XYZ file of C-alpha atoms in Angstrom:
655
model
C 128.431 -79.412 210.140
C 131.625 -79.298 208.231
C 133.712 -76.290 209.232
C 136.716 -76.120 207.091
C 137.297 -73.981 204.217
C 137.402 -75.169 200.663
C 138.908 -73.874 197.550
C 136.500 -73.586 194.913
C 137.988 -74.597 191.581
C 136.887 -73.553 188.135
C 138.656 -76.343 186.422
C 141.726 -74.941 184.998
C 140.739 -71.424 185.170
C 142.362 -70.094 188.321
C 145.750 -71.292 187.229
C 145.254 -70.085 183.692
C 144.249 -66.697 184.807
C 146.785 -66.514 187.373
C 144.665 -64.983 189.971
C 145.750 -66.556 193.420
C 142.984 -68.844 194.530
C 141.278 -67.846 197.974
C 139.642 -69.815 200.457
C 135.908 -69.690 200.117
C 132.827 -71.544 201.563
C 130.688 -73.282 199.055
C 130.826 -76.036 196.717
C 130.643 -75.733 192.723
C 128.827 -79.069 192.471
C 127.633 -81.916 194.832
C 129.860 -84.230 193.148
C 133.107 -81.674 194.340
C 131.552 -81.584 197.775
C 131.441 -85.589 198.254
C 134.875 -85.926 196.947
C 136.371 -83.069 198.931
C 134.568 -83.691 202.180
C 133.770 -87.563 202.149
C 130.254 -86.833 202.996
C 127.310 -88.137 200.940
C 124.057 -86.268 200.529
C 121.610 -89.132 200.075
C 118.451 -87.537 200.406
C 116.793 -83.874 199.596
C 114.433 -82.136 201.461
C 112.125 -79.182 200.670
C 110.068 -76.328 202.450
C 106.558 -77.593 203.776
C 104.774 -75.258 201.450
C 106.450 -77.121 198.453
C 105.675 -80.453 200.079
C 102.235 -79.531 200.231
C 102.062 -78.719 196.574
C 103.911 -81.950 195.755
C 101.216 -83.843 197.742
C 98.508 -81.998 195.803
C 100.143 -82.819 192.504
C 101.091 -79.365 191.662
C 104.733 -79.821 191.688
C 107.000 -82.782 190.880
C 109.156 -84.130 193.907
C 112.067 -82.062 194.940
C 114.615 -84.519 193.211
C 112.973 -83.904 189.955
C 112.960 -80.125 190.466
C 116.854 -79.751 191.253
C 119.558 -80.224 188.719
C 121.066 -83.756 188.150
C 122.463 -84.742 191.313
C 126.098 -84.285 190.704
C 125.565 -80.781 189.306
C 123.597 -79.440 192.329
C 125.149 -76.410 193.776
C 126.108 -77.108 197.586
C 126.067 -74.138 200.428
C 128.018 -74.580 203.371
C 125.956 -72.689 205.976
C 127.694 -69.703 207.413
C 126.517 -70.777 210.944
C 124.174 -73.533 210.899
C 121.509 -75.561 209.031
C 118.438 -73.339 208.806
C 114.712 -73.568 209.402
C 112.299 -73.246 206.802
C 109.613 -70.506 207.076
C 109.038 -66.700 207.485
C 108.869 -63.665 205.120
C 111.668 -61.138 205.232
C 110.607 -57.373 205.176
C 112.873 -55.052 203.133
C 112.645 -51.593 201.423
C 113.436 -49.684 198.345
C 113.289 -46.098 197.313
C 112.998 -46.718 193.736
C 109.952 -48.427 192.389
C 111.391 -49.790 189.417
C 115.043 -49.959 190.678
C 116.940 -52.012 193.044
C 116.260 -52.280 196.874
C 117.253 -54.792 199.420
C 114.990 -57.403 197.973
C 117.363 -57.502 195.123
C 120.222 -57.651 197.554
C 118.787 -61.055 198.773
C 117.930 -62.453 195.443
C 119.905 -61.369 192.224
C 122.983 -63.241 191.666
C 122.394 -65.395 188.836
C 125.730 -64.862 186.865
C 128.000 -67.648 185.375
C 130.303 -67.056 188.076
C 130.433 -64.709 191.119
C 133.333 -63.048 193.147
C 134.882 -64.652 196.386
C 134.007 -62.580 199.313
C 137.229 -60.604 199.200
C 136.994 -59.810 195.537
C 140.247 -61.394 194.645
C 139.048 -64.377 192.740
C 135.745 -66.375 191.429
C 133.381 -69.032 192.370
C 131.099 -70.911 190.094
C 127.594 -69.939 190.122
C 125.027 -70.639 187.339
C 127.892 -72.219 185.196
C 129.661 -75.204 186.873
C 132.696 -74.359 184.998
C 134.117 -71.568 182.972
C 137.235 -72.199 181.356
C 139.713 -70.298 178.723
C 142.025 -71.456 176.299
C 145.537 -70.967 176.725
C 145.600 -67.769 174.532
C 142.291 -66.554 175.968
C 140.364 -66.355 172.677
C 138.229 -69.065 173.655
C 135.922 -69.470 176.712
C 133.825 -72.423 177.240
C 130.967 -72.303 179.640
C 129.790 -75.768 181.161
C 126.210 -75.263 182.637
C 124.675 -77.370 185.255
C 122.918 -80.548 183.940
C 119.022 -80.470 184.669
C 119.040 -77.015 185.983
C 115.632 -75.193 185.559
C 114.067 -72.076 185.193
C 111.557 -71.089 187.930
C 108.457 -72.163 185.834
C 109.995 -75.733 185.646
C 111.365 -75.422 181.889
C 114.784 -76.614 181.398
C 117.553 -74.352 181.489
C 119.901 -75.226 178.751
C 122.612 -73.867 175.942
C 119.642 -72.785 173.916
C 118.898 -69.902 176.331
C 122.307 -68.530 175.529
C 122.050 -69.188 171.964
C 118.685 -67.169 172.062
C 120.301 -64.141 173.680
C 123.080 -64.532 171.205
C 121.140 -65.144 167.776
C 117.823 -63.365 168.574
C 118.620 -60.393 170.759
C 122.517 -59.646 170.489
C 122.436 -60.154 166.714
C 118.885 -58.575 166.162
C 119.215 -54.935 165.096
C 116.056 -53.707 166.311
C 116.766 -55.208 169.768
C 120.489 -54.319 169.501
C 120.995 -51.358 167.199
C 124.798 -51.082 168.280
C 126.886 -54.006 169.559
C 129.611 -52.751 171.814
C 132.261 -54.142 174.191
C 132.871 -56.882 175.072
C 131.146 -58.647 172.031
C 132.570 -56.413 169.190
C 135.196 -53.712 168.838
C 135.915 -51.412 165.836
C 138.317 -53.129 163.466
C 137.385 -56.806 164.759
C 134.982 -59.423 164.164
C 132.045 -60.151 166.306
C 132.062 -62.843 168.861
C 130.993 -66.111 167.798
C 128.852 -67.992 170.014
C 128.666 -71.994 169.421
C 126.391 -74.678 171.221
C 128.574 -77.492 171.612
C 125.785 -79.452 173.220
C 122.734 -78.574 175.415
C 125.068 -77.871 178.433
C 128.163 -76.559 176.585
C 128.547 -73.272 174.923
C 132.052 -71.883 173.352
C 132.470 -67.961 173.118
C 135.225 -67.394 170.200
C 136.645 -64.044 170.071
C 139.057 -62.642 167.361
C 141.507 -61.496 170.050
C 142.388 -62.420 173.581
C 139.886 -61.576 176.277
C 141.712 -62.642 179.629
C 138.993 -60.724 181.493
C 135.785 -62.128 179.870
C 135.617 -63.985 183.307
C 135.305 -60.620 185.227
C 132.662 -59.615 182.848
C 130.901 -62.949 183.703
C 130.449 -61.868 187.228
C 128.002 -59.047 186.307
C 126.311 -60.478 183.387
C 123.729 -63.277 183.422
C 119.939 -63.351 183.096
C 120.034 -59.952 181.657
C 122.961 -60.230 179.360
C 124.010 -63.784 178.606
C 121.028 -65.946 178.758
C 117.392 -65.436 178.502
C 114.293 -67.722 178.996
C 113.648 -68.413 175.457
C 110.677 -70.596 176.025
C 108.973 -67.596 177.437
C 110.264 -64.745 175.416
C 109.943 -66.197 171.888
C 106.184 -65.362 172.165
C 107.210 -61.727 171.686
C 109.631 -62.252 169.102
C 108.636 -62.064 165.270
C 111.215 -64.997 164.540
C 108.982 -67.331 166.548
C 105.403 -65.757 166.543
C 103.336 -65.130 163.496
C 103.171 -61.422 162.623
C 99.394 -60.738 163.227
C 99.686 -62.579 166.431
C 102.461 -60.429 167.727
C 100.741 -57.115 166.468
C 97.790 -58.035 168.493
C 99.999 -58.497 171.445
C 101.797 -55.217 170.752
C 98.505 -53.362 170.483
C 97.026 -54.913 173.602
C 100.013 -53.831 175.686
C 99.912 -50.033 174.406
C 102.979 -50.316 172.367
C 103.699 -49.257 168.803
C 106.597 -51.919 168.235
C 107.285 -55.386 169.001
C 110.690 -54.549 170.535
C 109.027 -52.227 173.149
C 106.940 -55.087 173.918
C 109.886 -57.475 174.274
C 111.729 -54.966 176.522
C 108.900 -55.012 178.726
C 108.303 -58.530 179.258
C 112.067 -58.822 179.733
C 112.222 -56.341 182.430
C 114.694 -56.816 185.158
C 116.744 -55.373 187.854
C 120.241 -56.732 187.341
C 118.774 -59.765 186.224
C 115.995 -60.446 188.671
C 112.827 -60.378 186.661
C 110.464 -57.638 187.718
C 107.738 -59.036 185.318
C 105.908 -61.634 187.578
C 105.294 -63.907 184.403
C 108.994 -63.720 183.536
C 110.960 -66.954 184.753
C 113.887 -66.510 186.768
C 117.117 -68.388 188.110
C 117.118 -66.541 191.161
C 115.976 -67.988 194.825
C 112.747 -65.787 194.699
C 110.272 -65.090 192.173
C 108.444 -61.940 192.002
C 104.604 -62.658 192.430
C 103.059 -59.292 192.955
C 104.179 -55.616 192.156
C 102.198 -52.617 193.236
C 102.573 -48.809 193.805
C 103.986 -49.402 197.206
C 105.273 -52.811 197.477
C 106.901 -55.713 195.722
C 106.438 -59.318 196.808
C 108.562 -62.305 196.261
C 108.120 -66.181 196.960
C 110.647 -68.863 197.112
C 111.664 -70.418 193.810
C 110.396 -74.014 193.716
C 113.188 -74.980 191.239
C 116.057 -73.234 192.898
C 119.322 -75.082 192.327
C 121.076 -74.695 195.600
C 120.733 -77.136 198.644
C 122.790 -76.793 202.022
C 125.141 -79.811 203.561
C 122.030 -81.765 204.687
C 120.391 -81.821 201.172
C 117.781 -79.140 202.045
C 116.710 -77.169 199.013
C 117.502 -73.269 199.492
C 116.016 -70.776 200.214
C 114.745 -71.268 203.567
C 112.646 -68.222 203.784
C 109.277 -68.325 201.960
C 109.586 -65.028 200.613
C 110.160 -61.357 200.603
C 108.050 -58.197 201.204
C 109.620 -54.781 200.045
C 108.003 -51.523 200.861
C 108.520 -48.767 198.437
C 109.140 -45.838 200.489
C 109.481 -41.935 199.539
C 112.748 -40.872 201.235
C 115.642 -41.813 203.293
C 114.218 -40.634 206.583
C 111.325 -42.935 206.137
C 113.358 -45.726 206.196
C 115.482 -44.824 209.108
C 112.332 -44.701 211.109
C 111.318 -47.985 209.873
C 114.646 -49.316 211.010
C 114.532 -48.282 214.478
C 111.008 -49.003 215.057
C 111.815 -52.746 213.911
C 109.443 -52.675 210.852
C 112.444 -54.030 208.781
C 114.081 -57.418 209.136
C 117.046 -56.192 206.641
C 118.521 -52.890 205.904
C 121.635 -52.530 203.840
C 121.202 -50.145 200.760
C 119.546 -47.319 202.994
C 121.518 -48.013 206.411
C 124.213 -45.334 206.813
C 127.371 -44.866 209.042
C 126.196 -41.461 210.057
C 123.026 -42.896 211.714
C 125.119 -45.601 213.608
C 124.758 -44.026 217.001
C 120.722 -44.017 216.676
C 120.799 -47.507 215.280
C 122.716 -48.352 218.584
C 120.412 -46.433 220.930
C 117.492 -48.360 219.389
C 119.034 -51.708 218.893
C 116.908 -53.271 221.733
C 113.686 -51.379 221.022
C 113.869 -52.364 217.422
C 114.595 -56.158 218.024
C 117.536 -55.943 215.732
C 121.224 -56.280 215.478
C 124.042 -54.617 213.674
C 126.873 -55.942 211.905
C 129.709 -53.871 210.420
C 131.013 -54.707 207.127
C 133.718 -52.893 205.475
C 133.157 -50.556 202.349
C 134.821 -52.172 199.470
C 135.448 -48.769 197.669
C 138.772 -47.361 196.940
C 137.461 -44.332 198.612
C 133.844 -43.588 199.964
C 133.483 -40.301 198.166
C 135.682 -39.060 195.194
C 136.003 -35.597 193.824
C 136.310 -34.964 190.185
C 137.085 -31.383 188.594
C 136.055 -31.255 184.787
C 139.411 -31.357 182.741
C 137.359 -30.608 179.617
C 135.431 -27.946 181.003
C 133.735 -25.474 178.480
C 135.297 -22.413 180.219
C 138.732 -22.196 178.817
C 139.996 -20.563 181.847
C 138.826 -23.049 184.458
C 139.754 -25.927 182.016
C 143.495 -24.756 182.086
C 143.352 -24.587 185.895
C 141.766 -27.872 186.428
C 144.269 -29.703 184.011
C 147.093 -28.243 185.822
C 148.145 -31.039 188.282
C 149.505 -28.608 191.008
C 145.565 -27.380 191.379
C 144.348 -31.170 191.882
C 147.249 -31.756 194.355
C 146.407 -28.562 196.213
C 142.827 -29.485 196.461
C 144.013 -32.981 197.906
C 146.275 -31.563 200.434
C 143.779 -29.063 201.532
C 141.394 -31.922 202.715
C 141.551 -32.750 206.343
C 140.788 -36.407 206.226
C 141.365 -37.143 209.863
C 138.507 -34.783 210.498
C 136.187 -36.371 208.133
C 137.026 -39.641 209.708
C 136.421 -38.549 213.173
C 133.101 -36.681 212.472
C 131.554 -39.080 209.989
C 132.893 -42.485 210.790
C 133.562 -42.287 214.650
C 137.342 -42.844 213.673
C 136.890 -46.395 212.448
C 137.938 -45.656 208.815
C 141.096 -44.588 207.090
C 142.300 -41.452 205.320
C 142.908 -42.793 201.791
C 143.589 -41.610 198.244
C 141.360 -43.292 195.581
C 143.150 -46.563 194.305
C 142.490 -50.249 194.118
C 141.849 -51.864 197.557
C 144.557 -53.951 199.422
C 143.314 -57.212 198.214
C 143.977 -56.300 194.426
C 147.096 -57.713 192.747
C 147.484 -54.112 191.318
C 147.962 -52.494 194.600
C 150.899 -50.499 196.039
C 150.649 -48.879 199.201
C 152.142 -45.667 197.962
C 149.098 -45.407 195.646
C 146.810 -45.030 198.558
C 148.974 -42.507 200.434
C 149.666 -39.969 197.601
C 148.870 -36.340 198.530
C 146.609 -37.297 201.639
C 148.426 -35.486 204.266
C 146.419 -32.395 205.550
C 148.896 -29.379 204.680
C 146.670 -26.223 203.592
C 149.740 -24.116 203.529
C 151.458 -26.299 201.075
C 148.038 -26.173 199.054
C 148.159 -22.263 199.133
C 151.781 -22.344 198.020
C 150.839 -24.533 195.060
C 148.124 -22.316 194.009
C 150.329 -19.047 194.228
C 152.797 -21.101 192.035
C 150.307 -21.150 189.346
C 149.872 -17.381 189.600
C 146.671 -17.770 191.658
C 146.405 -14.974 194.401
C 143.973 -12.983 196.355
C 144.427 -9.579 194.978
C 141.371 -7.732 196.443
C 141.678 -9.005 199.817
C 138.235 -10.873 199.884
C 139.603 -14.164 200.970
C 139.204 -15.668 197.640
C 141.639 -16.153 194.780
C 141.309 -14.574 191.413
C 141.758 -16.181 188.034
C 143.866 -14.693 185.363
C 140.910 -12.795 183.658
C 140.274 -11.132 187.125
C 137.062 -12.934 188.056
C 136.900 -14.705 191.442
C 138.072 -18.316 191.205
C 135.285 -20.725 192.175
C 133.082 -23.676 190.931
C 130.178 -25.647 191.729
C 130.037 -29.179 193.086
C 126.957 -31.038 191.874
C 126.035 -34.265 193.525
C 123.402 -37.116 193.926
C 123.109 -38.326 197.460
C 123.095 -42.107 197.455
C 124.921 -45.022 199.254
C 127.973 -43.488 200.812
C 127.634 -40.394 203.102
C 128.032 -37.671 200.466
C 126.342 -34.741 202.029
C 128.306 -34.495 205.318
C 131.591 -35.232 203.218
C 131.023 -32.581 200.808
C 129.911 -30.120 203.628
C 133.394 -30.438 205.076
C 135.386 -30.763 201.731
C 133.874 -27.624 200.373
C 134.719 -25.604 203.472
C 138.259 -26.789 203.452
C 138.616 -25.618 199.801
C 137.024 -22.228 200.500
C 139.640 -21.864 203.237
C 142.498 -21.967 200.622
C 140.907 -19.312 198.762
C 138.575 -21.055 196.225
C 134.709 -20.008 195.976
C 133.103 -23.372 196.051
C 129.463 -23.911 196.308
C 127.465 -27.133 196.723
C 124.203 -28.232 194.710
C 122.538 -31.459 195.406
C 120.726 -32.694 192.270
C 118.734 -35.899 191.237
C 120.194 -38.870 189.527
C 118.271 -37.795 186.501
C 119.627 -34.436 186.158
C 123.031 -35.843 186.674
C 122.430 -38.482 183.916
C 122.079 -35.265 181.606
C 124.291 -32.902 182.840
C 127.608 -34.912 183.218
C 127.808 -36.667 179.954
C 126.898 -33.196 178.248
C 129.960 -31.680 179.710
C 128.071 -29.090 181.686
C 129.367 -29.879 185.505
C 132.274 -28.161 186.915
C 132.776 -30.771 189.274
C 130.929 -33.661 190.774
C 131.573 -36.541 193.528
C 130.603 -40.058 193.534
C 131.479 -43.284 195.508
C 134.998 -44.870 194.438
C 133.815 -48.439 193.670
C 135.470 -50.428 190.702
C 138.559 -50.633 192.971
C 138.526 -54.393 193.118
C 140.165 -57.196 190.598
C 136.486 -57.949 189.546
C 135.778 -54.478 188.144
C 139.031 -52.320 187.845
C 140.227 -54.054 184.599
C 137.252 -53.704 182.655
C 135.784 -50.513 184.187
C 138.482 -48.288 185.070
C 136.408 -44.998 184.240
C 137.512 -43.029 187.305
C 141.245 -43.711 186.092
C 141.111 -43.993 182.317
C 138.539 -41.961 180.053
C 136.465 -44.967 178.608
C 132.990 -43.408 178.045
C 130.965 -40.337 179.100
C 129.013 -41.177 182.559
C 126.288 -39.884 184.565
C 128.653 -40.273 187.820
C 131.665 -38.660 186.909
C 132.931 -35.399 185.292
C 136.793 -35.860 184.937
C 136.910 -35.716 181.195
C 133.717 -36.032 179.306
C 134.902 -34.491 175.869
C 138.009 -36.902 175.794
C 135.828 -39.850 176.773
C 133.511 -39.037 174.018
C 136.344 -38.850 171.495
C 137.713 -42.438 172.660
C 133.971 -43.797 172.629
C 133.291 -42.660 169.081
C 136.742 -43.264 167.749
C 137.637 -39.668 167.197
C 134.204 -38.782 165.598
C 132.838 -36.671 168.446
C 134.175 -35.192 171.380
C 137.725 -33.684 171.796
C 140.947 -35.080 170.823
C 142.882 -35.687 174.085
C 146.672 -34.855 174.807
C 149.039 -37.423 174.068
C 149.449 -38.712 178.025
C 145.771 -39.192 178.017
C 146.110 -41.194 174.824
C 148.980 -43.272 176.474
C 146.943 -43.757 179.488
C 144.056 -45.282 177.399
C 146.408 -47.235 175.249
C 147.749 -48.971 178.460
C 144.355 -50.004 179.423
C 143.365 -51.387 175.826
C 146.635 -53.413 176.029
C 145.823 -54.666 179.432
C 142.362 -56.046 178.099
C 143.883 -58.099 175.664
C 147.356 -59.072 177.142
C 147.491 -62.828 177.825
C 150.397 -62.750 180.185
C 149.413 -62.115 183.677
C 152.495 -60.380 184.811
C 152.392 -57.918 181.953
C 148.583 -57.069 182.831
C 149.581 -56.430 186.259
C 152.468 -54.284 185.130
C 150.011 -52.243 182.902
C 147.196 -52.115 185.586
C 149.816 -50.750 187.996
C 150.872 -48.056 185.395
C 147.169 -46.949 185.262
C 147.113 -46.802 189.046
C 150.463 -45.030 189.388
C 149.241 -42.328 186.692
C 146.110 -41.874 189.211
C 148.370 -41.435 192.246
C 150.720 -38.990 190.583
C 147.942 -36.998 188.496
C 144.983 -37.276 190.933
C 142.470 -37.683 188.064
C 139.843 -37.958 190.865
C 140.624 -37.114 194.564
C 139.728 -39.330 197.283
C 139.055 -38.917 200.955
C 138.231 -41.907 203.339
C 138.529 -45.626 202.711
C 138.153 -48.733 204.531
C 135.109 -47.480 206.211
C 132.637 -49.375 208.254
C 129.225 -50.120 207.013
C 126.373 -50.854 209.009
C 123.792 -53.567 207.971
C 120.673 -54.062 210.192
C 119.094 -57.300 210.640
C 116.486 -58.796 212.589
C 117.744 -60.276 215.792
C 116.368 -63.679 214.905
C 117.955 -63.683 211.281
C 120.972 -66.272 211.093
C 123.438 -67.344 208.492
C 124.455 -63.641 207.786
C 128.128 -63.119 207.966
C 129.461 -60.818 210.502
C 132.190 -59.377 208.092
C 132.147 -58.898 204.289
C 132.860 -56.163 201.645
C 129.926 -53.846 200.819
C 130.291 -52.528 197.408
C 128.691 -52.972 193.754
C 131.980 -54.953 192.419
C 130.610 -58.005 194.633
C 127.070 -57.000 194.217
C 126.994 -56.212 198.014
C 125.679 -59.249 199.912
C 124.933 -61.458 196.914
C 128.287 -63.096 196.991
C 127.678 -64.740 200.423
C 124.580 -66.954 199.151
C 121.919 -64.829 200.995
C 119.409 -67.859 200.099
C 120.668 -69.465 203.327
C 119.468 -66.787 205.524
C 116.541 -67.789 207.940
C 114.654 -67.058 210.867
C 115.573 -68.869 214.173
C 112.480 -69.958 215.828
């Protein structure tokens, strides 16, 4: 077993982008593995269930299912070479959405982040190379790579997405960022050969590689050989009409969408081929069943085709409490999405009985819970109060972060303002400490300075119109510990004279109210705080577009989104903030990009567009005691697609 760490190089990419290369396990290709280690993989092995199919003539030999030898992706196991067999049990709360099955199987993007989210590793692409001015990006695919049904994966699958989906007005009525911006031409995608594609942009796109970490089988390449049967360009009109009618749809593009259904690229249509390590074979009202992909394109350092596990069974459950019961009773082999730090003592008490172990990763959030008052509120008096920076600073100073850390995180986290995490090249220490001291007296003084006083002695401040000063925090409970956090924070704010009410709502209702500018205040978790997503999705620091998870500036964001045709024109300082971001997106010079990024983060630290609470918090992940090759540490955050950067196809049951 090779134990040294190897720098994964995307040829020319890391030095051109200017990101400091980090050490990461894994190898872009078998050719690189052999060159860097001196070890040759002469023979390939496969799971017993696949050997049986090969012997029966139902599958070609493993050598024919893998990519061309030099282009195979080699995974260096975290602990040891694994053993084949076993089915892992997981859960999800969302019948059509993501769960821990996706956590074990979704990453099929061109590149993926390194574990600390500071750089990138080749994934589906063996190489992703920019031109010197970042206007052209060239993707080199792995030769001989195949979809899960054995059909070749080639440049034609990218061209199908570009020519027949992106450019089809019925499938894509509006082409948006990153493919087209107002006043600029559309990206041009050109096939060089079967395994090489060029993306040509009218202006520099230094962050295209960042976008490539969160796009793939749902937004860059699609299985043309399967989906073309639902597309009018390739299927006769009468034949397609019959399929549409039989499926119960009115239009072909509805059928196409159904057949292309996925969760972050992992197909949820059992008939649609995938590039992921597992293929969905069954989907019912109460469970999803996955089986290993016989054409998966990764092997371990002994030449064993991954994944080691035979499959995944995911139970669809009704609520979070049911999941907690399943965890402590040992009914789940892997729990990440629904494990919570509040329940950590309970997990520890039941560890032996449930036959599991707990690993504590670190939240990759800039802050576990962030609060956002509505700066474009429909009530002009509340709007004026919310827009006064003294009010937001007072809210921050009134939060007892040490108490939150002690009561929710057992003292294992850190009081922190919302900003990028420490591994970010845009990070400065003062961004994380801005206005985080607990000083309710100073908070009250700032409110009094604004002319807000308790005139009637009821314990609450009055607004300029004589009404009691108060607002409602609406929130959707998911991922980080939001309920206990908001219970504490709302009490802190009541103690400085603000009549704060708390209202839990569904994700669907949040999706209606927040973009429509109907909320007073909301909260969410402060992700997008790494170098992976901050540059391209800074919506908690810059008004980019209205969103269901934020209520900072919906009317201003709508104005920017529509080029002034809707929403409300923002003040000059907000326009400047947005302009920094737009410049940053197209600036070829790394140092200038970093300077612009720091301006954005400094603005957040000074203005507190959103208010952070606790960061660097522990995140519990529950593993069956016999599961191996899962790392003891890592970042648990959407930016890195949770555990997917760590090649979970190498997880196995130790017998």
